[in-house]
Amino acid sequence: MSSIELIFFLFRIENKVKSCILFWREDILRKYIKYMQKDLPTTTDYFHINILVKSIIDEVAGYMKNVSKEKIAEEIQKAYIYARNAHEGQLRKSGDPYIIHPVEATRELLILRPDIVTIQSCLLHDVPEDTDKTVEDIRATFGDEVAYITAGMEKLSHLRYRWEERTIGSLRKMFVAMSEDVRVIFVKLADRLHNMKTIGFHSSKEKQERIALETLNIYAPIADRLGIFDFKEALETECFKILYPEEYNRIREELEIFKEAQDIFATKVKQLIIDTVPEGVPIVDISYRVKSPWSIYKKMQRKGYERVQDLYDLFALRIITDSVHHCYDILGTIHTVWTPVPNRFKDYIALPKENGYQSLHTTVVGMFYEFRTQPTEIQIRTLAMHRQAEIGVAAHFAYSETGQSKTAQDAYWAAELKEILNNSEDSEFMTEMKIGVFDDRIFAFTPKGEIQVLPKGSTPVDFAYSVHSKLGDNISIARVNGKVVHLDYELRNGESVEIITDKNKHPNITWLSFVKTTRARECIKAYSNRSNRGELIEKGRFILNAHLLKHFNKTLDKDLSLLKIIDGKTLDTEGRENVLVQLGNLSRKPSSVIRSVLENSSSELHKLKELGEQVKKVIHIEKIKTKGDIPELIIGGEKNIPYRFANCCSPKPLDKVVGYITRDGVNIHQIDCSSLKQQDFDRYLPAYWEGMKSQGLNIRAEMVFENRIGVLKKLTEIFFLMRINIDEMNAHIDTDGFSHVVFSLKTEEEDYYLFERLMERVKVSIKEFKEGKLLEMK
């Protein structure tokens, strides 16, 4: 046999062997497919989706141990087949059968380990909206709970993000559903996450950005508030890709560079910690996490960093142990072996976050300098705490033998959310939401050591109402850490607050200008609306007239004809007065009323050209807030002045800030930074973000004092603390020896109760004060 013939012979043998192997593999694959398709539709188009549904059943059976797999399979297949048949013939923009979306959304949902009702609802969530099946049809087949959740999803499908008042009614519907059954939002988050992952099939870039903005500004914060950080980070990452693709790609590339070094570091540290922790202290797991790209981007913008590697908290170790006692044992060992960074220890076990998060956080230096010169953040928690940290309130699912569950309904945010929904009008709804639900929190203590959780910036009045409405209604004096403070004092973490009451004291309408909590605001408004309607109408008239004079050189007539049509509705006299009441109790801003007038009437305000610039400014600011663009910082009236953010208060773009001159340049502080009180006032520079400088108010007021040395010093200190600037001052002594001082003042905020607050502060602080009156405000 020639060499050529030998080669052809071997080639034929090789092909036969390959064919046998291929046939064997195909036979095995056919048997596997036949197993996977058991009890499922076998339509070719749905073949790969059937396999996904099988994987869902397997995963649910893995965590729902007290429910038979047959029962799980029956209930999930029932919902899947119902949805598949209802969506028959419908396609996604990708060209896939529509049913792929609810199935993939359900797979996203499984990270929360949901109950059977939630899974069925997710599979069925688009049926009432996109098919001829109704919520009642679903109720007849699957029961009330599934029908309620799918009905909630149908309502949410109409929500569109514009951040304008006309869409707030739709937004309210989402929060109503969420406050009644949190499983509605679980399904919505899973639905939104899969839609974000497939958003590239939308041909319109504008629509992609709108959906991403909606997700970033509504759904990601909700996931954060619920403690569902996996959803939060996944949603933010998908939005980041759409809104800032160049920045996203740059950060991802920089993270890839450090990945290998981080893996080596984590492996070595894991063994080091295991060797260091005393015997008898079990380590369940040691892992690490890297900040999400969106969190990295925001921190780089906030701190002015140019490189990812400049962030020292980019990387964090997580140590999981079996008990709270051992968490503190491990912490003590770590602080003994490595040097802790001052002011970086946080005990969220003793003081949990509002969403239930618990863990010990510390930062140390000295771990493996050859791999990492920066400090290392370490988180220590139990396995139960870790589960709470990963999936938040969903960790409270408890399954019955039917696979049903009841989730926690008594979370602080849920109670406050219901209060907002019950007591706020659409025009004030988003203001209440921003202030009441998504703000950072502080902890303050009663004299008995009980914790009250409050939004950052809360006052003793907020604290009193958080304990009991009667305590707030009758508050007379507040002591913080044993010292008497003004009622508008801003509480700080860990302070002890004592409230002294007087049954003859009642809520003061001026409190609305500084309280932060929904409960305080609603109690004060309820009392004022009941007891001081006439006063509120006059105050509302005064506020609107001041706004009209300032921007349009016009005031209201006696019939309030300018308010004839508001929010598209024709109002009678009582309705117009109700608008003034809303202005008087600060439920509504004058700019909102003016916009409504301009949109819905042929008012003469249309003739005033000054409106154009005002509206443009409002639109510009809203774009800045929603899009996330970072405007330029104007310092001392000039652009392009080098600056850096102060570490003491860590201001962020769009915060109210002030500049302070140092040897190294200008440091930017939050305007209420406590460290500024010890600084030299001559070094201050005014600062604001371009397009966001507040117009404030111009006030002329007269005050009468006993003519004593030091009175003016006390008064100017009050002006400084209340952020009031003195433009002009004239004084004269009357025949009785009293000093009459007329001030021209300028404020940064349009706070129409500022004069009343100023008078209260002056009465308490300056014993020589006799009287004061407001001459003009505009």
PDB file of C-alpha atoms in Angstrom, residues 14 42 110 156 195 230 252 323 552 611 631 640 695 728 743:
ATOM      1  CA  GLU A  14     -11.079   8.813  11.387  1.00  0.00           C
ATOM      2  CA  THR A  42     -43.066  20.284  22.748  1.00  0.00           C
ATOM      3  CA  LEU A 110     -35.237  33.603  41.820  1.00  0.00           C
ATOM      4  CA  LEU A 156     -47.416  50.024  36.668  1.00  0.00           C
ATOM      5  CA  ASN A 195     -36.049  44.681  30.008  1.00  0.00           C
ATOM      6  CA  ASP A 230     -28.203  42.639  43.820  1.00  0.00           C
ATOM      7  CA  ARG A 252     -14.765  48.249  33.294  1.00  0.00           C
ATOM      8  CA  SER A 323     -23.140  34.225  65.764  1.00  0.00           C
ATOM      9  CA  PHE A 552     -43.746  89.707  37.143  1.00  0.00           C
ATOM     10  CA  LEU A 611     -41.073  84.176  32.279  1.00  0.00           C
ATOM     11  CA  PRO A 631     -22.518  71.381  36.291  1.00  0.00           C
ATOM     12  CA  ASN A 640     -12.443  77.588  36.486  1.00  0.00           C
ATOM     13  CA  GLN A 695     -32.767  83.699  43.860  1.00  0.00           C
ATOM     14  CA  GLU A 728     -27.794  97.368  54.511  1.00  0.00           C
ATOM     15  CA  PHE A 743     -32.163  95.866  58.081  1.00  0.00           C
TER      16      PHE A 743
END
